[in-house]
Amino acid sequence: MNDITTSDPEIAKTITNELQREEQGVELIPSENNVSKAVLQALGSVFTNKYSEGYPHKRYYGGQEYVDIMEDIAIERAKKLFGAEHVNVQPYSGSPANQAVFFALLELKDKFMGLSLTDGGHLTHGSPVNFSGKYFECVSYGVEKETELLDMDSVRKIAHKEKPKMIISGLTAYPRKIDFKTFQEICEETDAYHLADISHISGLVAGGVHQSPVPFADAVTTTTHKSLRGPRGAMIMCKSEDRLHDKYHPNAKLKDGSPKKLSQLIDSAVFPGLQGGPHDHANAAKAVAFGEALQPAFKDYAAQIVKNAKAMADELMSQGIKLVTDGTDNHLILIDLRPNDLTGKGKLVQNALDDALITTNKNTVPFEPASPFNPSGIRLGTPAVTSRGMKESEMKVIAQGMAKVIKDPQNSSITEGVKKDILELTKQFPLYPGMSILS
Ligand code: DSN
């Protein structure tokens, strides 16, 4: 930080303040994590200076000898980590990765299915305010009213009736496992492509604690910065061959007349279809993160994320807090504030938790009666606190603090008391041991 502190003290201050905020608080937003110093170093490297439109060994600019080596390594590590046939590491983030799959596989206005936003899907899974809902025809599926769980029979029924060209499996706010194998069966029965968006759970998949869609799905997208603990960015994994070439892409042929592969459709949708030069500094950091995730310790990390989420869910419930689906079996917990007389008060609770140094996000709950700006849920998860080394007993302390705040969110003496406990806790788990920025 020496140079930036001298040349731009204003921005340097925001960085040190952010570090302090992250160190002192507990980060429970389920899509966030704390990357290693090695990932930070790759992100801050000279690869940020380079342009490299194209793919390794087929670029449009000179000077690619080290970019090519780096991107090849990133691809090979991702293939090994997930057992993927083909990997594209260039998507800038999750939404562009999903856009690329849409543009590779569908035509404008084509019909597809995705989990509705209020039931835990993502904007790019068909929200009417997103490209996916605006330029394609989305038929949403949702969770069941009674159980708040996905019912694969009902997904199957909708698919057979609607005959979509693509079905998206995946979540951003669903606390249970996804049955990717059954999604694939439904896609095969109905001649639909299967896009599995594992952005939230790719660390769990890589660590072997969640079923992987990679052996089944036509395309799998993931961000790299959530449970996978890499830099902000994304990648696409896919099959080489287009299973539905004759039905949907009979005219997609190479110069020699052979059918275009699925991997070729995806690659050309990323570049030049949607993106220009890849973010080489981010791709170097992705390679570093994939290397870390290939280490045996990452399996322990992934297993601990799930153990921590269960411990936190159990403690919240024993403190009388209602959880959507009454628990979790992944990294994510969704609190339903309605029984606490806090319908539409998610923002108030999020702010009160912020004051207690517990970072979460307000979220809709299934069948949300209030607006998405003031919804009735709080979403949280354990990837970041697990990266700090916290275990089940710390989850209990945090959950007890959260329950106190939720039961009386406007009581500042309660918030202050919880804040003290959190400061005491986080002191024992330095974010970056040995980093002297705060001293
Ligand atoms: N913003 C991400 C999340 O928090 O789940 C999804 O893009």
Tab-separated table of C-alpha atoms and ligand atoms in Angstrom:
chain	number	residue	atom	x	y	z
A	1	MET	CA	0.000	0.000	0.000
A	2	ASN	CA	3.028	2.326	0.170
A	3	ASP	CA	2.631	3.828	-3.296
A	4	ILE	CA	-1.093	4.364	-3.270
A	5	THR	CA	-0.974	5.814	0.225
A	6	THR	CA	1.357	8.519	-1.107
A	7	SER	CA	-0.142	9.048	-4.554
A	8	ASP	CA	-3.844	8.770	-3.714
A	9	PRO	CA	-4.473	8.969	0.015
A	10	GLU	CA	-8.231	9.381	-0.518
A	11	ILE	CA	-8.626	6.011	-2.202
A	12	ALA	CA	-5.983	4.421	0.032
A	13	LYS	CA	-8.118	5.390	2.987
A	14	THR	CA	-11.203	3.678	1.524
A	15	ILE	CA	-9.146	0.513	1.068
A	16	THR	CA	-7.768	0.492	4.604
A	17	ASN	CA	-11.202	1.296	5.989
A	18	GLU	CA	-12.687	-1.582	4.018
A	19	LEU	CA	-9.994	-3.916	5.328
A	20	GLN	CA	-10.794	-2.802	8.842
A	21	ARG	CA	-14.531	-3.336	8.251
A	22	GLU	CA	-13.889	-6.829	6.934
A	23	GLU	CA	-11.511	-7.660	9.817
A	24	GLN	CA	-13.737	-6.422	12.591
A	25	GLY	CA	-17.045	-7.804	11.373
A	26	VAL	CA	-18.355	-11.196	10.414
A	27	GLU	CA	-19.120	-11.530	6.719
A	28	LEU	CA	-22.195	-13.657	6.241
A	29	ILE	CA	-23.294	-12.694	2.734
A	30	PRO	CA	-23.348	-16.190	1.174
A	31	SER	CA	-21.911	-15.025	-2.147
A	32	GLU	CA	-18.854	-13.393	-0.584
A	33	ASN	CA	-15.568	-14.828	0.607
A	34	ASN	CA	-12.034	-13.858	1.657
A	35	VAL	CA	-9.446	-14.695	-0.989
A	36	SER	CA	-5.852	-15.602	-0.216
A	37	LYS	CA	-3.034	-13.091	-0.437
A	38	ALA	CA	-1.763	-15.046	-3.462
A	39	VAL	CA	-5.052	-14.371	-5.274
A	40	LEU	CA	-4.821	-10.679	-4.337
A	41	GLN	CA	-1.261	-10.545	-5.658
A	42	ALA	CA	-2.221	-12.092	-9.009
A	43	LEU	CA	-5.077	-9.585	-9.279
A	44	GLY	CA	-2.703	-6.707	-8.634
A	45	SER	CA	-0.144	-7.989	-11.156
A	46	VAL	CA	1.130	-6.631	-14.476
A	47	PHE	CA	-1.320	-8.854	-16.341
A	48	THR	CA	-3.703	-5.935	-15.849
A	49	ASN	CA	-1.643	-4.097	-18.508
A	50	LYS	CA	-2.271	-6.608	-21.286
A	51	TYR	CA	-4.828	-7.026	-24.069
A	52	SER	CA	-5.271	-10.526	-25.471
A	53	GLU	CA	-8.409	-10.869	-27.584
A	54	GLY	CA	-8.820	-14.440	-28.731
A	55	TYR	CA	-7.894	-17.700	-27.058
A	56	PRO	CA	-4.506	-19.224	-26.140
A	57	HIS	CA	-2.289	-19.546	-29.249
A	58	LYS	CA	-4.965	-17.834	-31.416
A	59	ARG	CA	-4.754	-14.169	-30.431
A	60	TYR	CA	-5.157	-10.936	-32.301
A	61	TYR	CA	-2.322	-8.963	-30.623
A	62	GLY	CA	1.344	-9.695	-30.059
A	63	GLY	CA	3.177	-10.245	-26.795
A	64	GLN	CA	1.077	-13.190	-25.640
A	65	GLU	CA	3.773	-15.680	-24.632
A	66	TYR	CA	3.063	-15.452	-20.896
A	67	VAL	CA	-0.672	-14.773	-21.136
A	68	ASP	CA	-1.042	-17.982	-23.142
A	69	ILE	CA	0.855	-20.038	-20.577
A	70	MET	CA	-1.200	-18.506	-17.759
A	71	GLU	CA	-4.585	-19.058	-19.471
A	72	ASP	CA	-3.670	-22.638	-20.437
A	73	ILE	CA	-2.826	-23.347	-16.794
A	74	ALA	CA	-6.102	-21.805	-15.621
A	75	ILE	CA	-8.051	-23.981	-18.097
A	76	GLU	CA	-6.188	-27.177	-17.234
A	77	ARG	CA	-6.623	-26.631	-13.486
A	78	ALA	CA	-10.350	-25.945	-13.873
A	79	LYS	CA	-10.755	-29.084	-16.012
A	80	LYS	CA	-9.000	-31.152	-13.371
A	81	LEU	CA	-10.910	-29.592	-10.484
A	82	PHE	CA	-14.360	-30.250	-11.972
A	83	GLY	CA	-13.654	-33.061	-14.461
A	84	ALA	CA	-14.864	-30.818	-17.288
A	85	GLU	CA	-14.433	-31.610	-20.994
A	86	HIS	CA	-14.076	-27.971	-22.028
A	87	VAL	CA	-13.525	-24.773	-20.033
A	88	ASN	CA	-13.679	-21.095	-20.957
A	89	VAL	CA	-12.198	-18.935	-18.191
A	90	GLN	CA	-12.777	-15.589	-19.891
A	91	PRO	CA	-16.284	-14.512	-18.737
A	92	TYR	CA	-16.015	-11.295	-16.770
A	93	SER	CA	-18.621	-12.378	-14.258
A	94	GLY	CA	-21.633	-14.627	-13.698
A	95	SER	CA	-24.177	-12.625	-15.696
A	96	PRO	CA	-21.950	-12.395	-18.801
A	97	ALA	CA	-21.236	-16.137	-18.482
A	98	ASN	CA	-24.948	-16.899	-18.491
A	99	GLN	CA	-25.528	-14.444	-21.349
A	100	ALA	CA	-22.914	-16.259	-23.399
A	101	VAL	CA	-24.704	-19.577	-22.908
A	102	PHE	CA	-28.043	-18.009	-23.896
A	103	PHE	CA	-26.535	-16.536	-27.043
A	104	ALA	CA	-24.676	-19.757	-27.874
A	105	LEU	CA	-27.674	-22.050	-27.532
A	106	LEU	CA	-30.860	-20.034	-28.082
A	107	GLU	CA	-32.323	-17.586	-30.578
A	108	LEU	CA	-34.004	-14.402	-29.363
A	109	LYS	CA	-37.496	-15.085	-27.984
A	110	ASP	CA	-36.791	-18.796	-27.473
A	111	LYS	CA	-38.466	-20.364	-24.477
A	112	PHE	CA	-36.491	-21.511	-21.439
A	113	MET	CA	-37.165	-22.404	-17.804
A	114	GLY	CA	-35.490	-21.060	-14.670
A	115	LEU	CA	-36.109	-20.850	-10.927
A	116	SER	CA	-38.047	-17.696	-10.123
A	117	LEU	CA	-36.169	-14.899	-8.369
A	118	THR	CA	-38.438	-14.873	-5.320
A	119	ASP	CA	-37.963	-18.602	-4.855
A	120	GLY	CA	-34.183	-18.419	-5.004
A	121	GLY	CA	-33.251	-18.094	-8.678
A	122	HIS	CA	-30.950	-15.458	-10.168
A	123	LEU	CA	-31.809	-12.380	-12.236
A	124	THR	CA	-30.354	-14.125	-15.291
A	125	HIS	CA	-32.672	-17.093	-14.791
A	126	GLY	CA	-35.565	-15.181	-16.331
A	127	SER	CA	-36.340	-12.079	-14.302
A	128	PRO	CA	-38.470	-9.723	-16.438
A	129	VAL	CA	-36.079	-6.827	-15.730
A	130	ASN	CA	-33.049	-8.781	-16.980
A	131	PHE	CA	-31.931	-9.603	-20.572
A	132	SER	CA	-33.017	-13.201	-19.899
A	133	GLY	CA	-36.627	-12.226	-19.249
A	134	LYS	CA	-36.736	-9.356	-21.736
A	135	TYR	CA	-35.302	-10.971	-24.837
A	136	PHE	CA	-36.219	-14.607	-24.224
A	137	GLU	CA	-39.462	-16.202	-23.107
A	138	CYS	CA	-39.120	-17.418	-19.553
A	139	VAL	CA	-41.377	-19.968	-17.927
A	140	SER	CA	-40.454	-19.917	-14.241
A	141	TYR	CA	-40.648	-22.843	-11.899
A	142	GLY	CA	-40.783	-22.373	-8.150
A	143	VAL	CA	-40.751	-24.095	-4.799
A	144	GLU	CA	-43.765	-25.806	-3.260
A	145	LYS	CA	-45.912	-23.724	-0.931
A	146	GLU	CA	-46.007	-26.249	1.927
A	147	THR	CA	-42.378	-27.366	2.007
A	148	GLU	CA	-40.613	-24.433	0.314
A	149	LEU	CA	-38.670	-27.151	-1.520
A	150	LEU	CA	-38.198	-27.767	-5.225
A	151	ASP	CA	-40.390	-30.601	-6.408
A	152	MET	CA	-38.829	-32.309	-9.398
A	153	ASP	CA	-42.156	-33.855	-10.443
A	154	SER	CA	-43.583	-30.403	-10.806
A	155	VAL	CA	-40.490	-29.189	-12.745
A	156	ARG	CA	-40.912	-32.237	-15.003
A	157	LYS	CA	-44.602	-31.494	-15.596
A	158	ILE	CA	-43.908	-27.874	-16.573
A	159	ALA	CA	-41.085	-28.942	-18.883
A	160	HIS	CA	-43.230	-31.522	-20.676
A	161	LYS	CA	-46.048	-29.019	-21.104
A	162	GLU	CA	-43.958	-26.006	-22.144
A	163	LYS	CA	-41.199	-27.731	-24.145
A	164	PRO	CA	-38.496	-25.135	-23.415
A	165	LYS	CA	-35.289	-25.114	-25.429
A	166	MET	CA	-33.203	-24.788	-22.267
A	167	ILE	CA	-33.703	-25.437	-18.555
A	168	ILE	CA	-31.543	-23.680	-15.978
A	169	SER	CA	-30.822	-25.420	-12.706
A	170	GLY	CA	-29.149	-23.378	-10.003
A	171	LEU	CA	-29.740	-21.017	-7.131
A	172	THR	CA	-28.834	-17.839	-5.356
A	173	ALA	CA	-31.135	-18.142	-2.359
A	174	TYR	CA	-32.187	-21.769	-1.995
A	175	PRO	CA	-30.781	-23.505	1.090
A	176	ARG	CA	-31.078	-27.074	-0.110
A	177	LYS	CA	-29.289	-29.415	-2.492
A	178	ILE	CA	-30.105	-29.362	-6.188
A	179	ASP	CA	-30.758	-32.661	-7.952
A	180	PHE	CA	-28.809	-31.964	-11.130
A	181	LYS	CA	-29.129	-35.556	-12.342
A	182	THR	CA	-32.917	-35.351	-12.404
A	183	PHE	CA	-32.739	-31.952	-14.137
A	184	GLN	CA	-30.633	-33.609	-16.817
A	185	GLU	CA	-33.124	-36.463	-17.200
A	186	ILE	CA	-35.924	-33.927	-17.669
A	187	CYS	CA	-33.841	-32.050	-20.241
A	188	GLU	CA	-33.199	-35.269	-22.142
A	189	GLU	CA	-36.884	-36.242	-22.056
A	190	THR	CA	-37.895	-32.866	-23.486
A	191	ASP	CA	-34.977	-32.121	-25.842
A	192	ALA	CA	-33.912	-29.118	-23.800
A	193	TYR	CA	-30.383	-27.956	-23.158
A	194	HIS	CA	-29.348	-28.078	-19.505
A	195	LEU	CA	-27.523	-25.047	-18.120
A	196	ALA	CA	-26.468	-25.582	-14.519
A	197	ASP	CA	-25.503	-22.353	-12.792
A	198	ILE	CA	-23.390	-23.410	-9.814
A	199	SER	CA	-22.131	-19.927	-8.962
A	200	HIS	CA	-23.061	-20.236	-5.305
A	201	ILE	CA	-22.054	-23.817	-4.744
A	202	SER	CA	-19.022	-24.397	-6.975
A	203	GLY	CA	-16.730	-24.537	-3.925
A	204	LEU	CA	-18.966	-27.215	-2.455
A	205	VAL	CA	-18.971	-29.109	-5.756
A	206	ALA	CA	-15.183	-28.837	-6.077
A	207	GLY	CA	-14.837	-29.974	-2.458
A	208	GLY	CA	-17.057	-33.000	-3.030
A	209	VAL	CA	-19.882	-32.026	-0.660
A	210	HIS	CA	-22.507	-31.313	-3.318
A	211	GLN	CA	-23.485	-33.363	-6.371
A	212	SER	CA	-21.714	-32.063	-9.471
A	213	PRO	CA	-23.707	-31.260	-12.628
A	214	VAL	CA	-20.530	-31.353	-14.740
A	215	PRO	CA	-20.895	-35.028	-15.767
A	216	PHE	CA	-24.463	-34.393	-16.979
A	217	ALA	CA	-25.223	-30.818	-17.982
A	218	ASP	CA	-24.556	-29.400	-21.439
A	219	ALA	CA	-23.146	-26.211	-19.910
A	220	VAL	CA	-22.180	-25.278	-16.379
A	221	THR	CA	-21.500	-21.693	-15.384
A	222	THR	CA	-19.977	-20.464	-12.173
A	223	THR	CA	-18.658	-17.298	-10.737
A	224	THR	CA	-15.193	-17.772	-9.290
A	225	HIS	CA	-15.517	-15.500	-6.272
A	226	LYS	CA	-18.141	-17.169	-4.114
A	227	SER	CA	-17.599	-20.487	-2.318
A	228	LEU	CA	-14.817	-21.246	-4.843
A	229	ARG	CA	-12.812	-18.447	-3.156
A	230	GLY	CA	-11.193	-16.890	-6.192
A	231	PRO	CA	-11.237	-13.426	-7.763
A	232	ARG	CA	-14.401	-11.781	-9.066
A	233	GLY	CA	-15.070	-13.408	-12.409
A	234	ALA	CA	-16.624	-16.496	-13.916
A	235	MET	CA	-16.085	-19.465	-16.181
A	236	ILE	CA	-18.099	-21.773	-18.375
A	237	MET	CA	-17.641	-25.532	-18.475
A	238	CYS	CA	-19.325	-27.524	-21.212
A	239	LYS	CA	-19.477	-30.724	-23.155
A	240	SER	CA	-17.479	-30.817	-26.374
A	241	GLU	CA	-20.322	-32.112	-28.525
A	242	ASP	CA	-23.696	-30.459	-29.133
A	243	ARG	CA	-26.167	-33.182	-28.073
A	244	LEU	CA	-28.991	-31.346	-29.870
A	245	HIS	CA	-27.087	-30.153	-32.950
A	246	ASP	CA	-29.427	-31.727	-35.511
A	247	LYS	CA	-32.539	-30.366	-33.806
A	248	TYR	CA	-31.452	-26.837	-32.963
A	249	HIS	CA	-28.252	-25.974	-34.846
A	250	PRO	CA	-28.281	-27.966	-38.103
A	251	ASN	CA	-26.678	-25.068	-39.963
A	252	ALA	CA	-23.858	-24.528	-37.472
A	253	LYS	CA	-21.043	-26.072	-39.470
A	254	LEU	CA	-17.300	-25.647	-39.734
A	255	LYS	CA	-15.651	-24.811	-43.082
A	256	ASP	CA	-15.092	-28.512	-43.742
A	257	GLY	CA	-18.826	-29.195	-43.274
A	258	SER	CA	-18.480	-30.938	-39.924
A	259	PRO	CA	-20.957	-29.940	-37.182
A	260	LYS	CA	-19.864	-27.127	-34.868
A	261	LYS	CA	-19.109	-28.420	-31.419
A	262	LEU	CA	-20.913	-27.115	-28.364
A	263	SER	CA	-17.582	-25.877	-27.045
A	264	GLN	CA	-17.099	-23.848	-30.245
A	265	LEU	CA	-20.567	-22.310	-29.961
A	266	ILE	CA	-19.823	-21.314	-26.359
A	267	ASP	CA	-16.336	-19.961	-27.052
A	268	SER	CA	-17.479	-17.806	-29.927
A	269	ALA	CA	-20.438	-16.515	-27.896
A	270	VAL	CA	-17.956	-15.307	-25.214
A	271	PHE	CA	-15.464	-13.852	-27.696
A	272	PRO	CA	-16.152	-12.207	-30.091
A	273	GLY	CA	-19.897	-12.538	-29.389
A	274	LEU	CA	-20.099	-10.646	-26.130
A	275	GLN	CA	-16.700	-9.690	-24.823
A	276	GLY	CA	-13.503	-8.094	-26.032
A	277	GLY	CA	-10.169	-8.612	-24.333
A	278	PRO	CA	-10.170	-11.023	-21.401
A	279	HIS	CA	-9.226	-9.678	-17.979
A	280	ASP	CA	-5.854	-11.395	-17.808
A	281	HIS	CA	-5.116	-10.296	-14.248
A	282	ALA	CA	-8.410	-11.865	-13.119
A	283	ASN	CA	-7.678	-15.017	-15.105
A	284	ALA	CA	-4.245	-15.316	-13.452
A	285	ALA	CA	-5.989	-15.015	-10.092
A	286	LYS	CA	-8.553	-17.635	-11.164
A	287	ALA	CA	-5.649	-19.995	-11.945
A	288	VAL	CA	-4.199	-19.373	-8.472
A	289	ALA	CA	-7.578	-20.026	-6.829
A	290	PHE	CA	-8.101	-23.237	-8.850
A	291	GLY	CA	-4.637	-24.360	-7.733
A	292	GLU	CA	-5.653	-23.720	-4.120
A	293	ALA	CA	-8.941	-25.578	-4.589
A	294	LEU	CA	-7.017	-28.586	-5.926
A	295	GLN	CA	-5.194	-28.927	-2.594
A	296	PRO	CA	-6.553	-31.562	-0.165
A	297	ALA	CA	-7.243	-28.820	2.420
A	298	PHE	CA	-9.973	-27.392	0.177
A	299	LYS	CA	-12.101	-30.521	0.716
A	300	ASP	CA	-11.925	-29.882	4.473
A	301	TYR	CA	-12.832	-26.249	3.853
A	302	ALA	CA	-15.902	-27.178	1.784
A	303	ALA	CA	-17.056	-29.722	4.366
A	304	GLN	CA	-16.609	-27.166	7.147
A	305	ILE	CA	-18.707	-24.582	5.248
A	306	VAL	CA	-21.633	-27.023	5.333
A	307	LYS	CA	-21.024	-28.028	8.986
A	308	ASN	CA	-20.890	-24.372	9.961
A	309	ALA	CA	-24.109	-23.576	8.094
A	310	LYS	CA	-25.892	-26.447	9.833
A	311	ALA	CA	-24.567	-25.357	13.241
A	312	MET	CA	-25.688	-21.784	12.625
A	313	ALA	CA	-29.101	-22.887	11.336
A	314	ASP	CA	-29.640	-25.172	14.342
A	315	GLU	CA	-28.735	-22.430	16.796
A	316	LEU	CA	-30.929	-19.847	15.076
A	317	MET	CA	-33.871	-22.237	15.152
A	318	SER	CA	-33.273	-23.122	18.788
A	319	GLN	CA	-33.377	-19.379	19.498
A	320	GLY	CA	-36.842	-19.284	17.917
A	321	ILE	CA	-35.909	-17.915	14.491
A	322	LYS	CA	-37.827	-19.349	11.516
A	323	LEU	CA	-35.776	-20.542	8.568
A	324	VAL	CA	-37.078	-21.143	5.072
A	325	THR	CA	-37.276	-24.972	4.664
A	326	ASP	CA	-36.453	-25.228	8.397
A	327	GLY	CA	-32.745	-25.638	7.842
A	328	THR	CA	-30.005	-25.922	5.267
A	329	ASP	CA	-27.916	-28.527	3.545
A	330	ASN	CA	-25.568	-26.220	1.679
A	331	HIS	CA	-23.710	-23.009	2.623
A	332	LEU	CA	-26.793	-20.776	2.758
A	333	ILE	CA	-29.537	-19.929	5.247
A	334	LEU	CA	-32.652	-17.898	4.576
A	335	ILE	CA	-34.351	-16.396	7.619
A	336	ASP	CA	-38.099	-15.825	7.367
A	337	LEU	CA	-38.815	-12.728	9.454
A	338	ARG	CA	-42.609	-12.962	9.176
A	339	PRO	CA	-43.170	-14.970	12.388
A	340	ASN	CA	-41.175	-12.284	14.260
A	341	ASP	CA	-43.693	-9.693	13.166
A	342	LEU	CA	-41.163	-8.268	10.728
A	343	THR	CA	-42.963	-8.757	7.401
A	344	GLY	CA	-41.355	-6.365	4.906
A	345	LYS	CA	-38.714	-5.380	7.488
A	346	GLY	CA	-35.696	-7.112	5.965
A	347	LYS	CA	-33.943	-3.813	5.400
A	348	LEU	CA	-34.431	-2.726	9.000
A	349	VAL	CA	-32.988	-6.019	10.249
A	350	GLN	CA	-30.091	-5.927	7.757
A	351	ASN	CA	-29.194	-2.435	9.000
A	352	ALA	CA	-29.450	-3.454	12.658
A	353	LEU	CA	-27.185	-6.443	11.976
A	354	ASP	CA	-24.767	-4.123	10.136
A	355	ASP	CA	-24.635	-1.994	13.285
A	356	ALA	CA	-23.725	-5.140	15.224
A	357	LEU	CA	-20.937	-5.844	12.647
A	358	ILE	CA	-22.787	-8.834	11.193
A	359	THR	CA	-23.043	-8.415	7.416
A	360	THR	CA	-25.993	-10.111	5.720
A	361	ASN	CA	-28.434	-9.159	2.985
A	362	LYS	CA	-32.156	-8.622	2.945
A	363	ASN	CA	-33.859	-11.064	0.626
A	364	THR	CA	-37.270	-12.130	-0.535
A	365	VAL	CA	-38.732	-15.303	0.924
A	366	PRO	CA	-40.827	-17.739	-1.147
A	367	PHE	CA	-44.321	-16.310	-1.763
A	368	GLU	CA	-43.030	-12.955	-0.518
A	369	PRO	CA	-45.902	-10.729	0.521
A	370	ALA	CA	-43.801	-7.511	0.586
A	371	SER	CA	-41.654	-5.727	-2.025
A	372	PRO	CA	-38.115	-6.806	-3.040
A	373	PHE	CA	-36.861	-3.445	-1.695
A	374	ASN	CA	-38.307	-4.189	1.720
A	375	PRO	CA	-38.593	-7.953	1.732
A	376	SER	CA	-39.289	-10.288	4.638
A	377	GLY	CA	-36.129	-12.333	4.685
A	378	ILE	CA	-32.446	-12.210	5.558
A	379	ARG	CA	-29.991	-14.284	3.536
A	380	LEU	CA	-26.736	-15.463	5.054
A	381	GLY	CA	-24.050	-18.064	4.543
A	382	THR	CA	-20.787	-19.426	5.857
A	383	PRO	CA	-18.100	-19.427	3.102
A	384	ALA	CA	-16.298	-16.291	4.385
A	385	VAL	CA	-16.377	-17.025	8.119
A	386	THR	CA	-15.176	-20.560	7.368
A	387	SER	CA	-12.235	-19.121	5.416
A	388	ARG	CA	-11.293	-17.239	8.585
A	389	GLY	CA	-11.043	-20.536	10.450
A	390	MET	CA	-14.261	-20.252	12.433
A	391	LYS	CA	-16.014	-23.480	13.379
A	392	GLU	CA	-19.281	-24.653	14.919
A	393	SER	CA	-18.774	-23.016	18.325
A	394	GLU	CA	-18.212	-19.600	16.716
A	395	MET	CA	-21.335	-20.110	14.584
A	396	LYS	CA	-23.271	-20.559	17.801
A	397	VAL	CA	-21.989	-17.253	19.208
A	398	ILE	CA	-22.846	-15.410	15.980
A	399	ALA	CA	-26.299	-17.014	15.750
A	400	GLN	CA	-27.092	-16.053	19.338
A	401	GLY	CA	-26.119	-12.458	18.588
A	402	MET	CA	-28.231	-12.443	15.427
A	403	ALA	CA	-31.244	-13.832	17.256
A	404	LYS	CA	-30.990	-11.069	19.881
A	405	VAL	CA	-30.911	-8.384	17.187
A	406	ILE	CA	-33.763	-9.932	15.186
A	407	LYS	CA	-35.980	-10.105	18.249
A	408	ASP	CA	-35.490	-6.393	18.975
A	409	PRO	CA	-33.898	-4.707	15.941
A	410	GLN	CA	-34.524	-1.165	17.090
A	411	ASN	CA	-32.936	-1.582	20.491
A	412	SER	CA	-29.500	0.030	20.205
A	413	SER	CA	-28.249	-1.262	23.526
A	414	ILE	CA	-28.785	-4.826	22.270
A	415	THR	CA	-27.022	-3.995	18.992
A	416	GLU	CA	-24.105	-2.444	20.909
A	417	GLY	CA	-23.815	-5.505	23.150
A	418	VAL	CA	-23.732	-7.874	20.173
A	419	LYS	CA	-21.176	-5.641	18.442
A	420	LYS	CA	-18.844	-5.989	21.448
A	421	ASP	CA	-19.166	-9.787	21.318
A	422	ILE	CA	-18.442	-9.785	17.591
A	423	LEU	CA	-15.358	-7.584	18.024
A	424	GLU	CA	-14.114	-9.968	20.698
A	425	LEU	CA	-14.705	-12.932	18.380
A	426	THR	CA	-13.160	-11.520	15.204
A	427	LYS	CA	-9.995	-10.443	17.061
A	428	GLN	CA	-9.242	-14.140	17.459
A	429	PHE	CA	-9.551	-14.810	13.699
A	430	PRO	CA	-7.378	-12.346	11.771
A	431	LEU	CA	-8.456	-11.965	8.169
A	432	TYR	CA	-4.907	-11.854	6.819
A	433	PRO	CA	-2.518	-12.928	9.556
A	434	GLY	CA	0.622	-10.836	9.451
A	435	MET	CA	-0.860	-8.049	7.338
A	436	SER	CA	0.355	-4.882	8.973
A	437	ILE	CA	-1.991	-2.423	7.327
A	438	LEU	CA	-4.011	-1.827	10.479
A	439	SER	CA	-1.059	-1.378	12.825
B	1	DSN	N1	-25.116	-11.103	-6.386
B	1	DSN	C1	-24.994	-12.544	-6.317
B	1	DSN	C2	-25.494	-13.081	-5.033
B	1	DSN	O1	-25.331	-12.380	-4.058
B	1	DSN	O2	-26.010	-14.172	-4.973
B	1	DSN	C3	-25.629	-13.223	-7.473
B	1	DSN	O3	-25.196	-12.638	-8.635
